[in-house]
């Protein structure tokens, strides 16, 4: 990756003109447009019957790993919006990821741009629920990001299931690609699926099992999502990271233990083998019709997320 000169996200002169909030489009009826295809849809809902193909085995994979409703989809949406505001970046769905017979996935790929730009949060969260996208800079592939249903990684209703027992996740774990596992954690009051201490302990067990199954060269990135719902923000982008990390350690006991640096010469300056960032997607104003809109949060959060991904790719 050393031959790629990434444009600096901090250089505002490189940014395209864009709406800092929601982007008004004609995508209001995206969900209806896709769902009206039902008579022609051939899609598979059993995760162990899902077939996926990673055609590009050289471009690194970034896997958004987390329980239902933790914000994986909107994290992808926010990062995509941010990168599209920088000169040289392209974000596109990988159409070969799912079989050509999966007409639902084909429709999602076709409407990807509209869903990313939609002012309606549900247009994104209801539809971008299992897909692979590629990020390119000046035509060169940088990484591929996988967004999959949270219940495939951790289902609070069936806490004993192992992600690696799901066919397509096992395919991804064993693929030749270098990987970054972006493990999403959050405050205890922002997700009804994770309010109970036992649910969070079960999630830690899933993360521990994941560590046992992934390759040693795989990189780990903990993403403290919904940081705006905590008292740790001093101002946009300036977060009390030590306190934020302590909070996650308390909410998810032993979550960092599998990633402890055991190499004596290194553990003195870096206790754990992972990166840890704070993240916020944006705000979700309630519309008069009861739906939730979406307004971009501060650019510093996706900027830092992207810089960390690039650092891990290069490292």
PDB file of C-alpha atoms in Angstrom:
ATOM      1  CA  UNK A   1       0.000   0.000   0.000  1.00  0.00           C
ATOM      2  CA  UNK A   2       3.039   2.275   0.268  1.00  0.00           C
ATOM      3  CA  UNK A   3       2.738   3.305  -3.357  1.00  0.00           C
ATOM      4  CA  UNK A   4      -0.665   4.883  -2.765  1.00  0.00           C
ATOM      5  CA  UNK A   5      -0.607   8.542  -1.791  1.00  0.00           C
ATOM      6  CA  UNK A   6      -3.891   8.974   0.042  1.00  0.00           C
ATOM      7  CA  UNK A   7      -5.335  12.460  -0.032  1.00  0.00           C
ATOM      8  CA  UNK A   8      -5.360  13.991   3.411  1.00  0.00           C
ATOM      9  CA  UNK A   9      -8.869  14.001   4.908  1.00  0.00           C
ATOM     10  CA  UNK A  10      -7.841  17.060   6.909  1.00  0.00           C
ATOM     11  CA  UNK A  11      -7.137  19.074   3.742  1.00  0.00           C
ATOM     12  CA  UNK A  12     -10.400  20.882   3.193  1.00  0.00           C
ATOM     13  CA  UNK A  13      -9.210  22.054  -0.232  1.00  0.00           C
ATOM     14  CA  UNK A  14      -9.584  18.476  -1.428  1.00  0.00           C
ATOM     15  CA  UNK A  15     -13.185  18.206  -0.373  1.00  0.00           C
ATOM     16  CA  UNK A  16     -16.056  18.339  -2.818  1.00  0.00           C
ATOM     17  CA  UNK A  17     -19.011  20.544  -2.100  1.00  0.00           C
ATOM     18  CA  UNK A  18     -21.442  18.536  -0.022  1.00  0.00           C
ATOM     19  CA  UNK A  19     -24.394  18.922   2.293  1.00  0.00           C
ATOM     20  CA  UNK A  20     -23.154  18.573   5.867  1.00  0.00           C
ATOM     21  CA  UNK A  21     -26.499  17.250   6.959  1.00  0.00           C
ATOM     22  CA  UNK A  22     -28.836  14.837   5.255  1.00  0.00           C
ATOM     23  CA  UNK A  23     -28.741  14.808   1.481  1.00  0.00           C
ATOM     24  CA  UNK A  24     -32.021  15.457  -0.233  1.00  0.00           C
ATOM     25  CA  UNK A  25     -32.645  12.895  -2.930  1.00  0.00           C
ATOM     26  CA  UNK A  26     -35.549  11.226  -4.640  1.00  0.00           C
ATOM     27  CA  UNK A  27     -34.935   8.105  -2.549  1.00  0.00           C
ATOM     28  CA  UNK A  28     -38.010   8.457  -0.358  1.00  0.00           C
ATOM     29  CA  UNK A  29     -39.553   5.390  -1.943  1.00  0.00           C
ATOM     30  CA  UNK A  30     -36.398   3.292  -2.220  1.00  0.00           C
ATOM     31  CA  UNK A  31     -37.688   0.684   0.178  1.00  0.00           C
ATOM     32  CA  UNK A  32     -40.946   0.389  -1.753  1.00  0.00           C
ATOM     33  CA  UNK A  33     -39.087   0.234  -5.079  1.00  0.00           C
ATOM     34  CA  UNK A  34     -37.060  -2.744  -3.896  1.00  0.00           C
ATOM     35  CA  UNK A  35     -39.751  -4.532  -1.955  1.00  0.00           C
ATOM     36  CA  UNK A  36     -42.127  -4.397  -4.921  1.00  0.00           C
ATOM     37  CA  UNK A  37     -39.691  -6.745  -6.625  1.00  0.00           C
ATOM     38  CA  UNK A  38     -40.862  -9.514  -4.251  1.00  0.00           C
ATOM     39  CA  UNK A  39     -42.491 -11.581  -6.981  1.00  0.00           C
ATOM     40  CA  UNK A  40     -39.150 -11.847  -8.747  1.00  0.00           C
ATOM     41  CA  UNK A  41     -36.880 -12.125  -5.696  1.00  0.00           C
ATOM     42  CA  UNK A  42     -34.896 -15.258  -5.110  1.00  0.00           C
ATOM     43  CA  UNK A  43     -32.982 -14.704  -1.876  1.00  0.00           C
ATOM     44  CA  UNK A  44     -31.750 -16.936   0.921  1.00  0.00           C
ATOM     45  CA  UNK A  45     -32.467 -16.168   4.568  1.00  0.00           C
ATOM     46  CA  UNK A  46     -30.861 -19.237   6.160  1.00  0.00           C
ATOM     47  CA  UNK A  47     -27.297 -18.056   6.960  1.00  0.00           C
ATOM     48  CA  UNK A  48     -25.954 -21.573   6.504  1.00  0.00           C
ATOM     49  CA  UNK A  49     -27.325 -21.722   2.971  1.00  0.00           C
ATOM     50  CA  UNK A  50     -25.910 -18.355   1.981  1.00  0.00           C
ATOM     51  CA  UNK A  51     -23.108 -18.547  -0.554  1.00  0.00           C
ATOM     52  CA  UNK A  52     -20.630 -15.687  -0.758  1.00  0.00           C
ATOM     53  CA  UNK A  53     -17.690 -15.124  -3.072  1.00  0.00           C
ATOM     54  CA  UNK A  54     -14.640 -13.002  -2.283  1.00  0.00           C
ATOM     55  CA  UNK A  55     -13.425 -12.624  -5.853  1.00  0.00           C
ATOM     56  CA  UNK A  56     -10.693 -10.115  -4.949  1.00  0.00           C
ATOM     57  CA  UNK A  57      -8.364 -12.028  -2.637  1.00  0.00           C
ATOM     58  CA  UNK A  58      -5.657  -9.353  -2.472  1.00  0.00           C
ATOM     59  CA  UNK A  59      -7.579  -6.304  -1.251  1.00  0.00           C
ATOM     60  CA  UNK A  60      -7.942  -6.311   2.578  1.00  0.00           C
ATOM     61  CA  UNK A  61     -11.316  -6.959   4.186  1.00  0.00           C
ATOM     62  CA  UNK A  62     -12.765  -4.777   6.932  1.00  0.00           C
ATOM     63  CA  UNK A  63     -15.471  -6.698   8.792  1.00  0.00           C
ATOM     64  CA  UNK A  64     -17.949  -4.686  10.864  1.00  0.00           C
ATOM     65  CA  UNK A  65     -18.555  -7.059  13.786  1.00  0.00           C
ATOM     66  CA  UNK A  66     -21.310  -6.420  16.300  1.00  0.00           C
ATOM     67  CA  UNK A  67     -24.745  -7.352  17.654  1.00  0.00           C
ATOM     68  CA  UNK A  68     -28.078  -6.246  16.165  1.00  0.00           C
ATOM     69  CA  UNK A  69     -28.791  -2.492  16.359  1.00  0.00           C
ATOM     70  CA  UNK A  70     -25.223  -1.559  17.309  1.00  0.00           C
ATOM     71  CA  UNK A  71     -24.944   0.787  14.319  1.00  0.00           C
ATOM     72  CA  UNK A  72     -22.954  -1.209  11.761  1.00  0.00           C
ATOM     73  CA  UNK A  73     -25.036  -0.114   8.787  1.00  0.00           C
ATOM     74  CA  UNK A  74     -25.025   3.576   9.634  1.00  0.00           C
ATOM     75  CA  UNK A  75     -21.288   3.376  10.342  1.00  0.00           C
ATOM     76  CA  UNK A  76     -20.841   2.210   6.759  1.00  0.00           C
ATOM     77  CA  UNK A  77     -23.222   4.914   5.497  1.00  0.00           C
ATOM     78  CA  UNK A  78     -21.388   7.667   7.384  1.00  0.00           C
ATOM     79  CA  UNK A  79     -17.947   6.507   6.235  1.00  0.00           C
ATOM     80  CA  UNK A  80     -19.166   6.243   2.638  1.00  0.00           C
ATOM     81  CA  UNK A  81     -20.624   9.761   2.732  1.00  0.00           C
ATOM     82  CA  UNK A  82     -17.408  11.138   4.182  1.00  0.00           C
ATOM     83  CA  UNK A  83     -15.085   9.486   1.660  1.00  0.00           C
ATOM     84  CA  UNK A  84     -17.275  10.541  -1.250  1.00  0.00           C
ATOM     85  CA  UNK A  85     -16.703  14.095  -0.116  1.00  0.00           C
ATOM     86  CA  UNK A  86     -12.963  13.693  -0.748  1.00  0.00           C
ATOM     87  CA  UNK A  87     -11.447  13.931  -4.206  1.00  0.00           C
ATOM     88  CA  UNK A  88     -10.364  10.618  -5.675  1.00  0.00           C
ATOM     89  CA  UNK A  89     -12.449   8.197  -3.626  1.00  0.00           C
ATOM     90  CA  UNK A  90     -15.034   5.790  -5.025  1.00  0.00           C
ATOM     91  CA  UNK A  91     -17.286   3.499  -2.986  1.00  0.00           C
ATOM     92  CA  UNK A  92     -19.078   0.797  -4.911  1.00  0.00           C
ATOM     93  CA  UNK A  93     -20.931  -2.440  -4.092  1.00  0.00           C
ATOM     94  CA  UNK A  94     -19.240  -5.716  -5.003  1.00  0.00           C
ATOM     95  CA  UNK A  95     -21.870  -7.327  -7.209  1.00  0.00           C
ATOM     96  CA  UNK A  96     -20.105 -10.710  -7.323  1.00  0.00           C
ATOM     97  CA  UNK A  97     -20.372 -11.155  -3.539  1.00  0.00           C
ATOM     98  CA  UNK A  98     -23.753 -12.900  -3.765  1.00  0.00           C
ATOM     99  CA  UNK A  99     -24.997 -15.303  -6.470  1.00  0.00           C
ATOM    100  CA  UNK A 100     -26.494 -13.785  -9.606  1.00  0.00           C
ATOM    101  CA  UNK A 101     -29.764 -15.558  -8.729  1.00  0.00           C
ATOM    102  CA  UNK A 102     -30.114 -13.370  -5.632  1.00  0.00           C
ATOM    103  CA  UNK A 103     -32.237 -10.657  -7.211  1.00  0.00           C
ATOM    104  CA  UNK A 104     -32.695  -8.879  -3.876  1.00  0.00           C
ATOM    105  CA  UNK A 105     -28.944  -8.315  -3.580  1.00  0.00           C
ATOM    106  CA  UNK A 106     -28.855  -7.152  -7.179  1.00  0.00           C
ATOM    107  CA  UNK A 107     -31.520  -4.551  -6.393  1.00  0.00           C
ATOM    108  CA  UNK A 108     -29.633  -3.396  -3.291  1.00  0.00           C
ATOM    109  CA  UNK A 109     -26.498  -2.912  -5.387  1.00  0.00           C
ATOM    110  CA  UNK A 110     -28.468  -1.005  -8.020  1.00  0.00           C
ATOM    111  CA  UNK A 111     -29.932   1.372  -5.419  1.00  0.00           C
ATOM    112  CA  UNK A 112     -26.765   1.620  -3.306  1.00  0.00           C
ATOM    113  CA  UNK A 113     -26.033   5.274  -4.095  1.00  0.00           C
ATOM    114  CA  UNK A 114     -29.587   6.347  -3.323  1.00  0.00           C
ATOM    115  CA  UNK A 115     -29.616   4.447  -0.042  1.00  0.00           C
ATOM    116  CA  UNK A 116     -26.307   5.998   1.044  1.00  0.00           C
ATOM    117  CA  UNK A 117     -27.652   9.481   0.295  1.00  0.00           C
ATOM    118  CA  UNK A 118     -31.116   8.972   1.758  1.00  0.00           C
ATOM    119  CA  UNK A 119     -32.362  11.334   4.465  1.00  0.00           C
ATOM    120  CA  UNK A 120     -34.422   8.453   5.851  1.00  0.00           C
ATOM    121  CA  UNK A 121     -32.368   6.273   8.207  1.00  0.00           C
ATOM    122  CA  UNK A 122     -34.641   3.269   7.592  1.00  0.00           C
ATOM    123  CA  UNK A 123     -33.857   3.318   3.866  1.00  0.00           C
ATOM    124  CA  UNK A 124     -30.318   2.401   4.842  1.00  0.00           C
ATOM    125  CA  UNK A 125     -30.757   0.218   7.916  1.00  0.00           C
ATOM    126  CA  UNK A 126     -33.589  -1.890   6.469  1.00  0.00           C
ATOM    127  CA  UNK A 127     -31.933  -2.566   3.142  1.00  0.00           C
ATOM    128  CA  UNK A 128     -28.145  -2.406   3.479  1.00  0.00           C
ATOM    129  CA  UNK A 129     -28.134  -5.397   5.776  1.00  0.00           C
ATOM    130  CA  UNK A 130     -25.746  -7.805   4.103  1.00  0.00           C
ATOM    131  CA  UNK A 131     -23.357  -6.615   1.458  1.00  0.00           C
ATOM    132  CA  UNK A 132     -19.737  -6.104   0.485  1.00  0.00           C
ATOM    133  CA  UNK A 133     -18.516  -2.732  -0.742  1.00  0.00           C
ATOM    134  CA  UNK A 134     -15.140  -1.752  -2.154  1.00  0.00           C
ATOM    135  CA  UNK A 135     -13.341   1.520  -1.513  1.00  0.00           C
ATOM    136  CA  UNK A 136     -11.007   2.776  -4.219  1.00  0.00           C
ATOM    137  CA  UNK A 137      -8.698   5.769  -4.387  1.00  0.00           C
ATOM    138  CA  UNK A 138      -7.912   7.051  -7.877  1.00  0.00           C
ATOM    139  CA  UNK A 139      -8.979   3.674  -9.247  1.00  0.00           C
ATOM    140  CA  UNK A 140      -6.810   1.607  -6.880  1.00  0.00           C
ATOM    141  CA  UNK A 141      -8.529  -0.777  -4.469  1.00  0.00           C
ATOM    142  CA  UNK A 142      -7.875   0.123  -0.825  1.00  0.00           C
ATOM    143  CA  UNK A 143     -10.181  -2.193   1.096  1.00  0.00           C
ATOM    144  CA  UNK A 144     -13.466  -4.060   1.051  1.00  0.00           C
ATOM    145  CA  UNK A 145     -15.988  -3.519   3.848  1.00  0.00           C
ATOM    146  CA  UNK A 146     -18.435  -6.237   4.873  1.00  0.00           C
ATOM    147  CA  UNK A 147     -21.704  -5.323   6.559  1.00  0.00           C
ATOM    148  CA  UNK A 148     -23.746  -8.339   7.651  1.00  0.00           C
ATOM    149  CA  UNK A 149     -26.708  -8.902  10.000  1.00  0.00           C
ATOM    150  CA  UNK A 150     -25.688  -8.538  13.641  1.00  0.00           C
ATOM    151  CA  UNK A 151     -27.591 -11.642  14.683  1.00  0.00           C
ATOM    152  CA  UNK A 152     -25.207 -13.691  12.541  1.00  0.00           C
ATOM    153  CA  UNK A 153     -22.342 -12.524  14.762  1.00  0.00           C
ATOM    154  CA  UNK A 154     -24.171 -12.422  18.072  1.00  0.00           C
ATOM    155  CA  UNK A 155     -27.832 -13.132  18.728  1.00  0.00           C
ATOM    156  CA  UNK A 156     -28.817 -12.328  22.332  1.00  0.00           C
ATOM    157  CA  UNK A 157     -31.732 -14.750  21.937  1.00  0.00           C
ATOM    158  CA  UNK A 158     -29.355 -17.598  21.036  1.00  0.00           C
ATOM    159  CA  UNK A 159     -26.145 -16.619  22.850  1.00  0.00           C
ATOM    160  CA  UNK A 160     -24.406 -19.994  22.531  1.00  0.00           C
ATOM    161  CA  UNK A 161     -24.122 -19.955  18.740  1.00  0.00           C
ATOM    162  CA  UNK A 162     -20.637 -19.440  17.331  1.00  0.00           C
ATOM    163  CA  UNK A 163     -20.123 -17.002  14.435  1.00  0.00           C
ATOM    164  CA  UNK A 164     -17.532 -19.326  12.896  1.00  0.00           C
ATOM    165  CA  UNK A 165     -20.201 -22.054  12.666  1.00  0.00           C
ATOM    166  CA  UNK A 166     -22.078 -19.958  10.120  1.00  0.00           C
ATOM    167  CA  UNK A 167     -21.008 -20.996   6.669  1.00  0.00           C
ATOM    168  CA  UNK A 168     -20.319 -17.635   5.060  1.00  0.00           C
ATOM    169  CA  UNK A 169     -18.537 -16.243   8.144  1.00  0.00           C
ATOM    170  CA  UNK A 170     -16.274 -19.280   8.134  1.00  0.00           C
ATOM    171  CA  UNK A 171     -15.592 -18.617   4.446  1.00  0.00           C
ATOM    172  CA  UNK A 172     -14.549 -15.068   5.308  1.00  0.00           C
ATOM    173  CA  UNK A 173     -12.381 -16.146   8.258  1.00  0.00           C
ATOM    174  CA  UNK A 174     -10.539 -18.609   6.028  1.00  0.00           C
ATOM    175  CA  UNK A 175     -10.200 -16.333   3.006  1.00  0.00           C
ATOM    176  CA  UNK A 176      -6.727 -15.321   1.845  1.00  0.00           C
ATOM    177  CA  UNK A 177      -7.391 -11.613   2.343  1.00  0.00           C
ATOM    178  CA  UNK A 178      -5.738  -9.644   5.084  1.00  0.00           C
ATOM    179  CA  UNK A 179      -8.462  -8.652   7.538  1.00  0.00           C
ATOM    180  CA  UNK A 180      -9.376  -5.934   9.971  1.00  0.00           C
ATOM    181  CA  UNK A 181     -12.083  -6.898  12.448  1.00  0.00           C
ATOM    182  CA  UNK A 182     -13.876  -3.719  13.512  1.00  0.00           C
ATOM    183  CA  UNK A 183     -15.539  -4.827  16.754  1.00  0.00           C
ATOM    184  CA  UNK A 184     -18.330  -2.464  17.731  1.00  0.00           C
ATOM    185  CA  UNK A 185     -19.065  -1.720  21.385  1.00  0.00           C
ATOM    186  CA  UNK A 186     -21.445   0.875  22.795  1.00  0.00           C
ATOM    187  CA  UNK A 187     -22.929   2.364  25.989  1.00  0.00           C
ATOM    188  CA  UNK A 188     -25.244   0.149  28.013  1.00  0.00           C
ATOM    189  CA  UNK A 189     -28.353   2.282  27.425  1.00  0.00           C
ATOM    190  CA  UNK A 190     -28.304   2.711  23.635  1.00  0.00           C
ATOM    191  CA  UNK A 191     -29.254  -0.790  22.480  1.00  0.00           C
ATOM    192  CA  UNK A 192     -32.125  -2.807  23.922  1.00  0.00           C
ATOM    193  CA  UNK A 193     -30.293  -5.984  22.888  1.00  0.00           C
ATOM    194  CA  UNK A 194     -27.311  -5.175  25.100  1.00  0.00           C
ATOM    195  CA  UNK A 195     -28.772  -3.581  28.231  1.00  0.00           C
ATOM    196  CA  UNK A 196     -28.400  -6.696  30.378  1.00  0.00           C
ATOM    197  CA  UNK A 197     -25.046  -7.545  31.921  1.00  0.00           C
ATOM    198  CA  UNK A 198     -25.408 -11.187  30.882  1.00  0.00           C
ATOM    199  CA  UNK A 199     -25.969 -10.218  27.244  1.00  0.00           C
ATOM    200  CA  UNK A 200     -22.757  -8.202  27.282  1.00  0.00           C
ATOM    201  CA  UNK A 201     -20.879 -11.091  28.899  1.00  0.00           C
ATOM    202  CA  UNK A 202     -22.181 -13.404  26.182  1.00  0.00           C
ATOM    203  CA  UNK A 203     -20.981 -10.918  23.564  1.00  0.00           C
ATOM    204  CA  UNK A 204     -17.531 -10.973  25.170  1.00  0.00           C
ATOM    205  CA  UNK A 205     -17.580 -14.770  24.836  1.00  0.00           C
ATOM    206  CA  UNK A 206     -18.271 -14.355  21.114  1.00  0.00           C
ATOM    207  CA  UNK A 207     -15.338 -11.983  20.753  1.00  0.00           C
ATOM    208  CA  UNK A 208     -13.107 -14.425  22.648  1.00  0.00           C
ATOM    209  CA  UNK A 209     -14.159 -17.253  20.315  1.00  0.00           C
ATOM    210  CA  UNK A 210     -13.532 -15.018  17.328  1.00  0.00           C
ATOM    211  CA  UNK A 211      -9.963 -14.380  18.494  1.00  0.00           C
ATOM    212  CA  UNK A 212      -9.374 -18.135  18.719  1.00  0.00           C
ATOM    213  CA  UNK A 213     -10.430 -18.649  15.105  1.00  0.00           C
ATOM    214  CA  UNK A 214      -8.941 -15.738  13.186  1.00  0.00           C
ATOM    215  CA  UNK A 215      -5.433 -15.644  11.775  1.00  0.00           C
ATOM    216  CA  UNK A 216      -2.632 -14.164  13.862  1.00  0.00           C
ATOM    217  CA  UNK A 217      -1.955 -11.536  11.188  1.00  0.00           C
ATOM    218  CA  UNK A 218      -5.547 -10.233  11.352  1.00  0.00           C
ATOM    219  CA  UNK A 219      -5.872  -6.779  12.897  1.00  0.00           C
ATOM    220  CA  UNK A 220      -8.366  -5.731  15.572  1.00  0.00           C
ATOM    221  CA  UNK A 221     -10.068  -2.355  15.857  1.00  0.00           C
ATOM    222  CA  UNK A 222     -12.471  -1.636  18.720  1.00  0.00           C
ATOM    223  CA  UNK A 223     -15.019   1.014  17.737  1.00  0.00           C
ATOM    224  CA  UNK A 224     -16.773   2.726  20.654  1.00  0.00           C
ATOM    225  CA  UNK A 225     -19.878   3.733  18.726  1.00  0.00           C
ATOM    226  CA  UNK A 226     -22.493   6.251  19.900  1.00  0.00           C
ATOM    227  CA  UNK A 227     -19.823   8.141  21.824  1.00  0.00           C
ATOM    228  CA  UNK A 228     -22.149  11.158  21.721  1.00  0.00           C
ATOM    229  CA  UNK A 229     -24.362   9.269  24.191  1.00  0.00           C
ATOM    230  CA  UNK A 230     -21.576   9.356  26.814  1.00  0.00           C
ATOM    231  CA  UNK A 231     -20.053  12.112  28.990  1.00  0.00           C
ATOM    232  CA  UNK A 232     -16.584  11.609  27.497  1.00  0.00           C
ATOM    233  CA  UNK A 233     -16.743  14.155  24.656  1.00  0.00           C
ATOM    234  CA  UNK A 234     -14.956  17.421  25.436  1.00  0.00           C
ATOM    235  CA  UNK A 235     -15.681  18.863  21.995  1.00  0.00           C
ATOM    236  CA  UNK A 236     -16.123  17.286  18.540  1.00  0.00           C
ATOM    237  CA  UNK A 237     -13.321  14.802  18.018  1.00  0.00           C
ATOM    238  CA  UNK A 238     -11.731  15.444  21.398  1.00  0.00           C
ATOM    239  CA  UNK A 239     -12.667  12.518  23.618  1.00  0.00           C
ATOM    240  CA  UNK A 240     -11.401  11.417  27.012  1.00  0.00           C
ATOM    241  CA  UNK A 241     -10.128   8.156  25.562  1.00  0.00           C
ATOM    242  CA  UNK A 242      -8.669   6.744  28.779  1.00  0.00           C
ATOM    243  CA  UNK A 243     -12.029   7.099  30.526  1.00  0.00           C
ATOM    244  CA  UNK A 244     -13.918   5.803  27.478  1.00  0.00           C
ATOM    245  CA  UNK A 245     -11.745   2.701  27.350  1.00  0.00           C
ATOM    246  CA  UNK A 246     -12.200   2.166  31.083  1.00  0.00           C
ATOM    247  CA  UNK A 247     -15.965   2.353  30.590  1.00  0.00           C
ATOM    248  CA  UNK A 248     -15.871  -0.398  27.958  1.00  0.00           C
ATOM    249  CA  UNK A 249     -13.647  -2.500  30.202  1.00  0.00           C
ATOM    250  CA  UNK A 250     -16.252  -2.164  32.967  1.00  0.00           C
ATOM    251  CA  UNK A 251     -19.301  -2.769  30.765  1.00  0.00           C
ATOM    252  CA  UNK A 252     -17.740  -5.718  28.935  1.00  0.00           C
ATOM    253  CA  UNK A 253     -15.551  -7.473  31.550  1.00  0.00           C
ATOM    254  CA  UNK A 254     -12.466  -9.197  30.078  1.00  0.00           C
ATOM    255  CA  UNK A 255     -13.279  -8.046  26.550  1.00  0.00           C
ATOM    256  CA  UNK A 256      -9.687  -6.890  26.001  1.00  0.00           C
ATOM    257  CA  UNK A 257      -7.984  -9.891  27.644  1.00  0.00           C
ATOM    258  CA  UNK A 258      -7.656 -12.050  24.478  1.00  0.00           C
ATOM    259  CA  UNK A 259      -5.749  -9.214  22.815  1.00  0.00           C
ATOM    260  CA  UNK A 260      -3.217  -8.620  25.578  1.00  0.00           C
ATOM    261  CA  UNK A 261       0.302  -8.175  24.249  1.00  0.00           C
ATOM    262  CA  UNK A 262       2.330 -11.141  25.479  1.00  0.00           C
ATOM    263  CA  UNK A 263       5.597 -10.180  23.809  1.00  0.00           C
ATOM    264  CA  UNK A 264       7.777  -8.839  26.670  1.00  0.00           C
ATOM    265  CA  UNK A 265       9.714  -6.356  24.581  1.00  0.00           C
ATOM    266  CA  UNK A 266       6.498  -4.785  23.234  1.00  0.00           C
ATOM    267  CA  UNK A 267       4.021  -4.967  26.113  1.00  0.00           C
ATOM    268  CA  UNK A 268       5.814  -2.238  28.045  1.00  0.00           C
ATOM    269  CA  UNK A 269       4.753   0.400  25.526  1.00  0.00           C
ATOM    270  CA  UNK A 270       1.573  -1.192  24.178  1.00  0.00           C
ATOM    271  CA  UNK A 271      -0.517  -3.286  26.532  1.00  0.00           C
ATOM    272  CA  UNK A 272      -2.937  -4.587  23.899  1.00  0.00           C
ATOM    273  CA  UNK A 273      -2.730  -5.627  20.256  1.00  0.00           C
ATOM    274  CA  UNK A 274      -5.587  -3.525  18.940  1.00  0.00           C
ATOM    275  CA  UNK A 275      -6.580   0.018  18.074  1.00  0.00           C
ATOM    276  CA  UNK A 276      -9.383   1.782  19.943  1.00  0.00           C
ATOM    277  CA  UNK A 277     -11.389   4.694  18.553  1.00  0.00           C
ATOM    278  CA  UNK A 278     -14.497   6.674  19.420  1.00  0.00           C
ATOM    279  CA  UNK A 279     -17.180   7.075  16.762  1.00  0.00           C
ATOM    280  CA  UNK A 280     -20.427   8.888  16.097  1.00  0.00           C
ATOM    281  CA  UNK A 281     -22.551   8.556  12.972  1.00  0.00           C
ATOM    282  CA  UNK A 282     -24.817  11.565  13.429  1.00  0.00           C
ATOM    283  CA  UNK A 283     -28.242  12.551  14.708  1.00  0.00           C
ATOM    284  CA  UNK A 284     -31.618  10.960  14.027  1.00  0.00           C
ATOM    285  CA  UNK A 285     -34.407  13.567  14.201  1.00  0.00           C
ATOM    286  CA  UNK A 286     -37.921  12.153  14.405  1.00  0.00           C
ATOM    287  CA  UNK A 287     -40.103  13.203  11.491  1.00  0.00           C
ATOM    288  CA  UNK A 288     -43.792  14.039  11.750  1.00  0.00           C
ATOM    289  CA  UNK A 289     -44.688  10.735  10.092  1.00  0.00           C
ATOM    290  CA  UNK A 290     -42.865   8.848  12.848  1.00  0.00           C
ATOM    291  CA  UNK A 291     -39.836   7.863  10.784  1.00  0.00           C
ATOM    292  CA  UNK A 292     -36.278   8.795  11.692  1.00  0.00           C
ATOM    293  CA  UNK A 293     -34.232  11.102   9.544  1.00  0.00           C
ATOM    294  CA  UNK A 294     -30.442  11.162   9.466  1.00  0.00           C
ATOM    295  CA  UNK A 295     -28.083  14.107   9.739  1.00  0.00           C
ATOM    296  CA  UNK A 296     -24.323  13.647   9.424  1.00  0.00           C
ATOM    297  CA  UNK A 297     -22.285  14.046  12.583  1.00  0.00           C
ATOM    298  CA  UNK A 298     -18.938  15.857  12.682  1.00  0.00           C
ATOM    299  CA  UNK A 299     -16.471  14.770   9.992  1.00  0.00           C
ATOM    300  CA  UNK A 300     -13.697  14.204  12.548  1.00  0.00           C
ATOM    301  CA  UNK A 301     -15.170  10.819  13.508  1.00  0.00           C
ATOM    302  CA  UNK A 302     -15.227   9.142  10.060  1.00  0.00           C
ATOM    303  CA  UNK A 303     -11.922  10.893   9.323  1.00  0.00           C
ATOM    304  CA  UNK A 304     -10.294   9.230  12.320  1.00  0.00           C
ATOM    305  CA  UNK A 305     -11.977   5.913  11.515  1.00  0.00           C
ATOM    306  CA  UNK A 306     -10.590   5.985   7.983  1.00  0.00           C
ATOM    307  CA  UNK A 307      -7.100   7.035   9.093  1.00  0.00           C
ATOM    308  CA  UNK A 308      -7.053   4.113  11.531  1.00  0.00           C
ATOM    309  CA  UNK A 309      -8.145   1.647   8.840  1.00  0.00           C
ATOM    310  CA  UNK A 310      -5.393   2.908   6.529  1.00  0.00           C
ATOM    311  CA  UNK A 311      -2.848   2.655   9.362  1.00  0.00           C
ATOM    312  CA  UNK A 312      -3.807  -0.974   9.995  1.00  0.00           C
ATOM    313  CA  UNK A 313      -3.700  -1.790   6.285  1.00  0.00           C
ATOM    314  CA  UNK A 314      -0.222  -0.337   5.960  1.00  0.00           C
ATOM    315  CA  UNK A 315       0.971  -1.857   9.226  1.00  0.00           C
TER     316      UNK A 315
END
